[in-house]
Every structure is written in structure tokens, then in C-alpha cells.
Steps between C-alpha positions, in 0.01 A plus 500: 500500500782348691203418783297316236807276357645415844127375520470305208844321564398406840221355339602323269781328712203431742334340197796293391587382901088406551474319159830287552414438841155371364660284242723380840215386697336302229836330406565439854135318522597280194722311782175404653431344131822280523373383824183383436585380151754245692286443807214392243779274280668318798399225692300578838784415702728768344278798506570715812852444350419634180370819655748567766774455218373730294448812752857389708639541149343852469669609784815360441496663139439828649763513734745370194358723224525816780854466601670314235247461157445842427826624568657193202228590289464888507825640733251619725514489855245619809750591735459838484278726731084463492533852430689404131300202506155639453600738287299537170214395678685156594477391124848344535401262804120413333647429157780263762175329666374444093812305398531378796188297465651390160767353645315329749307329226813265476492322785138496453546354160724280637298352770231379265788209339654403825202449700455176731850426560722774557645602818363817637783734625735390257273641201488800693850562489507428137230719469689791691814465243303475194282802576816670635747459200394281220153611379584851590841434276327456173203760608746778483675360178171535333301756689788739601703444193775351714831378413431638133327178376246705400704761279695187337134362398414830355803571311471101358141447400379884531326525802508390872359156665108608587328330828263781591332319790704189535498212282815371497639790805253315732303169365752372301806556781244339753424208330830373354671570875173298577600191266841473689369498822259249394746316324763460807187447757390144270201339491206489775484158634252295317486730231566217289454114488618253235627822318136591454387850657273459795225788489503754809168670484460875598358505856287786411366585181301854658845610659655401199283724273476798798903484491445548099291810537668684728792491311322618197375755606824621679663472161362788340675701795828281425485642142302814455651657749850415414516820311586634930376837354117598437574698180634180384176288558369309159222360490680266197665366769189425705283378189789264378524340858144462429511322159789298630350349788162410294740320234654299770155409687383371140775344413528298790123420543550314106866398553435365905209353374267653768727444864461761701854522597579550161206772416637709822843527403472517144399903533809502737752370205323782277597774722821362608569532092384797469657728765815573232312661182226596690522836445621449147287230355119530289240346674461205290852407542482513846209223471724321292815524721265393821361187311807383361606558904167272622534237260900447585428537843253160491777339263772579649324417869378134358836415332709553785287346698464171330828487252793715705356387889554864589337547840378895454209460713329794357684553203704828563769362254232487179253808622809755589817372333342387212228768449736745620758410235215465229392840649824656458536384087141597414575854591730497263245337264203656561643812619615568166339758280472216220257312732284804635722578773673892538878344445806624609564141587768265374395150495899369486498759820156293641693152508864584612362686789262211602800256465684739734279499734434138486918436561512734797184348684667121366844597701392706749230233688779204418712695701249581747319230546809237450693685798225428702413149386862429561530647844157459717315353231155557284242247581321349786566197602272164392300462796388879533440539135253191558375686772460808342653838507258588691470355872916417390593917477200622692341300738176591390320350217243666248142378719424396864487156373847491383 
């Protein structure tokens, strides 16, 4: 008997390492979906830019998330023997690489606002600092109950702040340390004339779209599988993602009225919203909360555009601080056993913990990326911004023609 239990536990932490590891890899291949999503929405001169960014930024994240992240966010460190290490099957270092490729999400997010102008190693420092101590910060307020924000929330408003795969933990963080940066880094030059905005079209529609996909698909490892154990898979969580991301596509198709770069990010606002009440929502508000998410997305997108001359190249601001923060209420909303939802959610819980994290992503990239601004500086200078990023970082441009 002892034989056959010693079995079953070895397979069943087997099970939980392989299915995390899974949900790893196809989070991990979602960073090819932020690259071709920005290589498609650039201009040709800034796309080998846009891809190198995005995978120097993986590796950067990595290193910061290894020695520094998961340590703020969890007290957990990997200097110990491989021995200790891979014990448990090595769950503790696969569930690492799993969060790990949250965190690099930020910089990825990030990338997406500040593209065609900013200066390359300089963003990869800021990306080092805010993967190595202010995402991972308000990760382990929410996600390891850190600091006891969570236990005040609970003993307020009767139950904890709820992000199950990220809303607000991730999207939201991302994108409002993405507004700052785009903020301090201005306007691209000729972005504007007569105070009328001057149209940059997407060099690649089929990139564009391909960029779309991948990340799509990748999502439904971003959120199922945030459960890190395989007796906690839901396939509520899988069919919500689902609805979600065909209430964004719609809305956007109506809302957009038709542009393809609006169709192929409106099912990326949906699951964006969706990743906090994913596990706790009905179906049908989940396809409420994603086209609520789609149609603000195109809104928001056209107003800042035209009204605030907010230079978010792809819109990371309105499709992950936005969404995110819309993402983070509607849990609260929809969640809700009045709505369809299984509760235990406190909707006064939902918005203080999505301003929170809103504050600490606010401060944290002011003080991040305004050290840096001050000291070497953000942006590249006129005449290799005209250039492009390209042939100005790289030396190399997209084509043998270029």
C-alpha cells in the first residue's frame, strides 16, 4: 500500500510539473505574438527593431525575475543545491519559468506604446528594474497575500482582491507603466501637423493579424493554466476565455467599423478583461465583459488618438490598462452570484485593488523611467528617429532593399 501511494504522489507531482510547464511554453510563445503584432503595426523602417526589442527584453526579464523578481514577490530564492532544486519533480523552478513569462509580458506590453523612438539599451534597463522590483512588488501583494493588503481587503468588504490570471496583476500594471513611458518619450516626429493627426499606416496588415493569433491562442495557456495545478483545471475558465474573446472580435468588427487593426485586437481587449473572473464568471458575462473590453478598446484607441495626441503606437495604454482595469471591476460584477457568477467576490474589493495596482505601476515607472530620462536619457535623437530604429540601433533594415 505504501508502494502504490508513493506511486500515485510521484504522479501526480509529475502531472502538476508537465501541465505547468505546458502552460509555460505556450505563454512563453505569446512573446512571439507581441512581436509580430508590433512588427505588423510599425513602419518598415522600425521592424527588425520591434523584434529584437521584444526577445532582448525576454532575456533581460529573466535574468531580473530569476535573481531579484521572484525573491520580492514570493521570498523565494534558487540558490540552493540542484539537488533541493529539482525536488518535487522541479515544480518550484517550472511554476518560476510560468510567472516568469508573466512578468516578461511587461516589457512586452510596454514595447508596443514606445515603439519608433525610444532608445534601445536604456529601455532595457528599465525593463530589468521593473521586472526586478516593481511588477513583482504588487504580484506578491496580490498573488502571495503580501504585506497583508489582502487580509485588510477581506476583513473591509468580506473577501480578498481576485485576479486569477492577471487582469490588473499583469495587463493593467503593463499598460499604465506603459502610458508613462509613453508620456515622458513625446510625440513621434510628424505625428502631427497644424494640430491635426497625421495617419501612420500599419506596414503589414498579415503580420499584424499573425501577431493577433498567436497571442490568442497562447492565452488560453496564460489563463487556464493559471490554476499551476492539474486538479485545479476548469474548463469555466477555458470556455469564458472563449466567450470573451468572441465578444471583443464582434464588438470591434461593429464599433472599428470593419479595420482590420481594430478586428485583431478587439479579441485581445476581451481576454485581457477577462483573465480576473475568469474562473468565476457565467459564460454570458464573460461575452459581456469582453465586448464592453472591444468596444472601449476602439474608443478609447480613436480618442486618444485624435483628442489627447497620445502617441501609443499600438495602444497598450487602452487594450491592457484600460481592459485590464475594466477586467479587474467586472470580476467583481460578473463574478458575483447575482449575475451568474459562483461569488465569493466583493465588488468594493474589485475596484480598490485595481486602483492599487494602478498607483504602484503610476510611481514605480515615474521613478524608473524618470531616473533614466534624467540621467542618459529616453529617446533617439531627430535624425535617427527619421531614419528609423532600424538601420539607427541595428544596422540592418527589415529587406535587402532597405
Amino acid at each position: 500500500m505504501e508502494n502504490i501511494n508513493s506511486a500515485v504522489e510521484t504522479l501526480i507531482q509529475s502531472s502538476n510539473t508537465l501541465f505547468i510547464l505546458l502552460g509555460a511554453i505556450m505563454v512563453l510563445a505569446m512573446h512571439a505574438g507581441f512581436a509580430f503584432l508590433e512588427v505588423g503595426t510599425v513602419r518598415q523602417k522600425n521592424q527588425v527593431n520591434a523584434l529584437v526589442k521584444i526577445i532582448a527584453d525576454f532575456g533581460f526579464s529573466a535574468i531580473a525575475y530569476f535573481f531579484f523578481g521572484y525573491w520580492v514577490a514570493y521570498d523565494t530564492t534558487f540558490f540552493a543545491s540542484a539537488e533541493q532544486l529539482s525536488a518535487n519533480n522541479g515544480y518550484e523552478l517550472v511554476k518560476f519559468f510560468f510567472l516568469m513569462t508573466f512578468a516578461a509580458a511587461i516589457p512586452a506590453i510596454v514595447s508596443g506604446g514606445i515603439a519608433e523612438r525610444a532608445r534601445f539599451y536604456p529601455m532595457l534597463v528599465a525593463s530589468f528594474f521593473i521586472v526586478g522590483l516593481v511588477y513583482p512588488f504588487f504580484e506578491g501583494v496580490i498573488w502571495n497575500s503580501n504585506y497583508g493588503f489582502q487580509d485588510w481587503l477581506t476583513a473591509t468588504f468580506g473577501a480578498p482582491f481576485h485576479d486569477f490570471a492577471g487582469s490588473v496583476v499583469v495587463h493593467a500594471v503593463g499598460g499604465w507603466i506603459a502610458l508613462v513611458a509613453v508620456i515622458m518619450l513625446g510625440l513621434r516626429h510628424g505625428r502631427y501637423r497644424g494640430g491635426r493627426l497625421v495617419a501612420f499606416a500599419p506596414s503589414n496588415i498579415p503580420f499584424l493579424a499573425l501577431g493577433a493569433w498567436i497571442l490568442t491562442i497562447g492565452w488560453f495557456g496564460f489563463n487556464v493554466m493559471s490554476a499551476q495545478t492539474i486538479d485545479g483545471i476548469s474548463g469555466l475558465v477555458a470556455v469564458n476565455s472563449l466567450m470573451a474573446m468572441v465578444g471583443g472580435i464582434v464588438a470591434s468588427l461593429f464599433v472599428g467599423k470593419n479595420d482590420p487593426g481594430f478586428i485583431h485586437n478587439g479579441p485581445l481587449a476581451g481576454l485581457v478583461a477577462v483573465c480576473a473572473g475568469s474562473d468565476l464568471m457565467h459564460p454570458i458575462g464573460a461575452l459581456i465583459t469582453g465586448a464592453i473590453a472591444g468596444a472601449l478598446f476602439v474608443w478609447l484607441f480613436t480618442y486618444i488618438q485624435n483628442k489627447l495626441h497620445l502617441d501609443d503606437v499600438l495602444g497598450v495604454w487602452p487594450l491592457h490598462g484600460v481592459c485590464g482595469a475594466w477586467g479587474g471591476i467586472a470580476a467583481g460584477i460578473f463574478g458575483s452570484s447575482a449575475f451568474g457568477g459562483l461569488g465569493g467576490v466583493s465588488l468594493a474589493s474589485q475596484v480598490v485593488g485595481t486602483i492599487a495596482g494602478i498607483i504602484v505601476a503610476l510611481v514605480g515607472a515615474f521613478i524608473v523611467y524618470g531616473v533614466i530620462k534624467q540621467t542618459v536619457g529616453l529617446r533617439l535623437t531627430a535624425e535617427e528617429e527619421y531614419n528609423g530604429a532600424d538601420l539607427s540601433i541595428h544596422q540592418i533594415g527589415s529587406t535587402s532593399e532597405d
